[in-house]
Amino acid sequence: MKTLILYFTTDGQTKRIADKLAQEISHEVELISLQEQAVDFAEKLADADQIVLGASIRYGHFNDLVYQFIEQHHQVLNQKPSAFFSVNLTARKANRKTPETNVYTRKFLAKIKWRPTQVEVIAGALLYPRYTLLDRLCIQLIMKLTKGETDASKEYEYTDWQQVSRFGQKLNKIE
């Protein structure tokens, strides 16, 4: 069995989560960034028995590349066991970490033609020192409005790594 894990990351947290998932899966795994231009995704998808796609939210939206990928490949995605994981800061709140309660994930799933077998919502990280000045100020404002951390000299990791491990174990059982 072979699992293909694809991801789109903005600041690296989605890649870290994808890496952890790959470690949890007990069969062959290939990990590829959607930002990798030199990949024949159709061939990779055809060779995989299971497909996992992870993407992060920035300013309330998934990157257009994620939508384009799904639009182009939704037929093969729907023919195989598949999973989607959403990475966002809203999921840091207990009442926003399921596909039903996370507005970004819910809207995304309603908008796309792919119906993943599994969906997971995972809290990301707030990496203020790595952001540009404009991003830092915008994200600080959003965090202030949502009663989050605003000290821009620090990094905050909200990812529940035990949740990621449990999700990886579920991926071992998709048939």
Tab-separated table of C-alpha atoms in Angstrom:
chain	number	residue	atom	x	y	z
A	1	MET	CA	0.000	0.000	0.000
A	2	LYS	CA	1.213	3.489	-0.798
A	3	THR	CA	0.021	6.778	0.676
A	4	LEU	CA	0.682	10.050	-1.085
A	5	ILE	CA	0.699	13.056	1.233
A	6	LEU	CA	0.401	16.401	-0.524
A	7	TYR	CA	0.497	19.692	1.318
A	8	PHE	CA	0.421	23.435	0.831
A	9	THR	CA	2.249	25.395	3.518
A	10	THR	CA	2.697	29.113	4.031
A	11	ASP	CA	5.023	29.261	7.019
A	12	GLY	CA	6.034	25.614	7.373
A	13	GLN	CA	3.612	24.292	10.015
A	14	THR	CA	1.531	22.305	7.527
A	15	LYS	CA	4.722	20.642	6.286
A	16	ARG	CA	5.678	19.773	9.865
A	17	ILE	CA	2.258	18.196	10.344
A	18	ALA	CA	2.562	16.300	7.039
A	19	ASP	CA	6.003	15.041	8.129
A	20	LYS	CA	4.552	13.777	11.426
A	21	LEU	CA	1.696	12.036	9.599
A	22	ALA	CA	4.219	10.335	7.322
A	23	GLN	CA	6.046	8.999	10.406
A	24	GLU	CA	2.817	7.542	11.788
A	25	ILE	CA	1.891	5.610	8.644
A	26	SER	CA	3.247	2.079	8.637
A	27	HIS	CA	3.375	1.524	4.885
A	28	GLU	CA	5.092	3.330	1.981
A	29	VAL	CA	4.604	7.112	2.029
A	30	GLU	CA	5.542	9.811	-0.442
A	31	LEU	CA	5.418	13.429	0.706
A	32	ILE	CA	5.177	16.251	-1.864
A	33	SER	CA	4.515	19.975	-1.675
A	34	LEU	CA	1.779	21.304	-3.960
A	35	GLN	CA	4.165	24.203	-4.575
A	36	GLU	CA	6.599	21.823	-6.315
A	37	GLN	CA	6.303	22.712	-9.984
A	38	ALA	CA	8.332	19.844	-11.459
A	39	VAL	CA	5.980	17.072	-10.314
A	40	ASP	CA	3.599	15.122	-12.540
A	41	PHE	CA	0.735	15.048	-10.051
A	42	ALA	CA	-1.508	12.928	-12.304
A	43	GLU	CA	1.111	10.165	-12.310
A	44	LYS	CA	1.688	10.418	-8.548
A	45	LEU	CA	-2.055	10.276	-7.858
A	46	ALA	CA	-2.484	7.266	-10.158
A	47	ASP	CA	0.308	5.375	-8.346
A	48	ALA	CA	-1.096	6.027	-4.856
A	49	ASP	CA	-3.515	3.736	-3.042
A	50	GLN	CA	-4.479	6.512	-0.638
A	51	ILE	CA	-4.193	10.291	-0.974
A	52	VAL	CA	-3.891	12.831	1.828
A	53	LEU	CA	-3.993	16.579	1.237
A	54	GLY	CA	-3.217	19.217	3.842
A	55	ALA	CA	-3.534	22.967	3.495
A	56	SER	CA	-3.281	26.015	5.699
A	57	ILE	CA	-5.485	29.048	6.026
A	58	ARG	CA	-4.111	32.565	5.615
A	59	TYR	CA	-6.399	35.547	6.111
A	60	GLY	CA	-9.450	33.316	6.049
A	61	HIS	CA	-8.685	31.496	2.798
A	62	PHE	CA	-6.903	28.479	1.431
A	63	ASN	CA	-4.436	29.311	-1.324
A	64	ASP	CA	-5.841	29.287	-4.866
A	65	LEU	CA	-3.337	26.569	-5.779
A	66	VAL	CA	-5.195	24.172	-3.463
A	67	TYR	CA	-8.506	24.865	-5.210
A	68	GLN	CA	-6.881	24.537	-8.641
A	69	PHE	CA	-5.300	21.212	-7.716
A	70	ILE	CA	-8.607	19.805	-6.480
A	71	GLU	CA	-10.509	21.112	-9.500
A	72	GLN	CA	-8.003	19.448	-11.806
A	73	HIS	CA	-7.828	16.131	-9.941
A	74	HIS	CA	-11.156	15.715	-8.102
A	75	GLN	CA	-12.166	12.652	-10.119
A	76	VAL	CA	-9.164	10.563	-9.051
A	77	LEU	CA	-9.366	11.992	-5.515
A	78	ASN	CA	-12.957	10.736	-5.288
A	79	GLN	CA	-12.045	7.273	-6.612
A	80	LYS	CA	-9.562	6.421	-3.875
A	81	PRO	CA	-9.475	6.508	-0.102
A	82	SER	CA	-8.492	10.056	0.729
A	83	ALA	CA	-8.144	12.511	3.571
A	84	PHE	CA	-7.968	16.258	3.983
A	85	PHE	CA	-6.470	18.146	6.884
A	86	SER	CA	-7.015	21.833	7.426
A	87	VAL	CA	-4.460	23.803	9.436
A	88	ASN	CA	-5.656	27.052	10.967
A	89	LEU	CA	-5.420	29.183	14.079
A	90	THR	CA	-9.168	29.131	14.700
A	91	ALA	CA	-8.786	25.449	15.602
A	92	ARG	CA	-6.855	26.519	18.708
A	93	LYS	CA	-10.316	26.890	20.285
A	94	ALA	CA	-11.977	23.651	21.386
A	95	ASN	CA	-15.288	24.607	19.774
A	96	ARG	CA	-13.663	25.228	16.349
A	97	LYS	CA	-11.628	22.085	15.750
A	98	THR	CA	-14.038	19.803	13.899
A	99	PRO	CA	-15.088	19.908	10.238
A	100	GLU	CA	-18.600	20.834	11.381
A	101	THR	CA	-17.555	23.663	13.704
A	102	ASN	CA	-14.622	25.110	11.772
A	103	VAL	CA	-16.088	27.666	9.384
A	104	TYR	CA	-13.073	27.646	7.032
A	105	THR	CA	-13.135	23.872	6.613
A	106	ARG	CA	-16.913	23.719	6.313
A	107	LYS	CA	-16.984	26.382	3.561
A	108	PHE	CA	-14.053	24.755	1.770
A	109	LEU	CA	-15.681	21.318	1.691
A	110	ALA	CA	-18.952	22.818	0.440
A	111	LYS	CA	-17.126	24.607	-2.393
A	112	ILE	CA	-15.048	21.727	-3.817
A	113	LYS	CA	-15.962	18.651	-5.890
A	114	TRP	CA	-13.819	16.280	-3.828
A	115	ARG	CA	-15.357	14.333	-0.929
A	116	PRO	CA	-12.508	13.094	1.271
A	117	THR	CA	-12.968	9.886	3.251
A	118	GLN	CA	-11.487	11.542	6.359
A	119	VAL	CA	-11.318	15.212	7.378
A	120	GLU	CA	-9.279	16.594	10.261
A	121	VAL	CA	-8.999	20.157	11.542
A	122	ILE	CA	-5.649	20.871	13.198
A	123	ALA	CA	-4.524	23.995	15.010
A	124	GLY	CA	-1.488	25.658	13.467
A	125	ALA	CA	1.191	27.941	14.840
A	126	LEU	CA	1.517	31.676	15.270
A	127	LEU	CA	5.061	32.583	14.231
A	128	TYR	CA	5.189	36.358	14.662
A	129	PRO	CA	8.985	36.817	14.415
A	130	ARG	CA	9.017	35.110	10.990
A	131	TYR	CA	6.314	37.298	9.456
A	132	THR	CA	6.804	40.440	7.419
A	133	LEU	CA	5.864	43.648	9.206
A	134	LEU	CA	2.567	43.897	7.336
A	135	ASP	CA	1.626	40.274	8.036
A	136	ARG	CA	2.603	40.644	11.675
A	137	LEU	CA	0.417	43.742	12.116
A	138	CYS	CA	-2.555	42.212	10.292
A	139	ILE	CA	-2.343	38.955	12.210
A	140	GLN	CA	-1.950	40.825	15.509
A	141	LEU	CA	-5.160	42.709	14.766
A	142	ILE	CA	-7.005	39.496	13.917
A	143	MET	CA	-5.686	37.836	17.077
A	144	LYS	CA	-6.696	40.826	19.202
A	145	LEU	CA	-10.220	40.670	17.788
A	146	THR	CA	-10.407	36.920	18.451
A	147	LYS	CA	-8.846	37.177	21.933
A	148	GLY	CA	-5.620	35.461	20.910
A	149	GLU	CA	-1.939	36.048	21.598
A	150	THR	CA	-0.607	39.410	20.405
A	151	ASP	CA	2.976	39.542	21.719
A	152	ALA	CA	4.834	39.748	18.397
A	153	SER	CA	8.172	38.864	19.956
A	154	LYS	CA	7.079	35.252	20.519
A	155	GLU	CA	6.035	32.161	18.603
A	156	TYR	CA	2.992	30.176	19.701
A	157	GLU	CA	2.437	26.592	18.712
A	158	TYR	CA	-1.148	25.418	19.020
A	159	THR	CA	-0.753	22.134	17.132
A	160	ASP	CA	-1.887	19.158	19.183
A	161	TRP	CA	0.732	16.607	18.168
A	162	GLN	CA	-1.201	13.784	19.849
A	163	GLN	CA	-4.155	14.648	17.594
A	164	VAL	CA	-1.815	14.503	14.586
A	165	SER	CA	-0.550	11.072	15.721
A	166	ARG	CA	-4.117	9.779	16.139
A	167	PHE	CA	-4.981	11.048	12.660
A	168	GLY	CA	-1.911	9.279	11.270
A	169	GLN	CA	-3.043	6.054	12.926
A	170	LYS	CA	-6.474	6.433	11.285
A	171	LEU	CA	-4.712	6.761	7.935
A	172	ASN	CA	-3.222	3.314	8.481
A	173	LYS	CA	-6.758	1.925	8.463
A	174	ILE	CA	-8.318	3.635	5.452
A	175	GLU	CA	-9.445	1.073	2.914
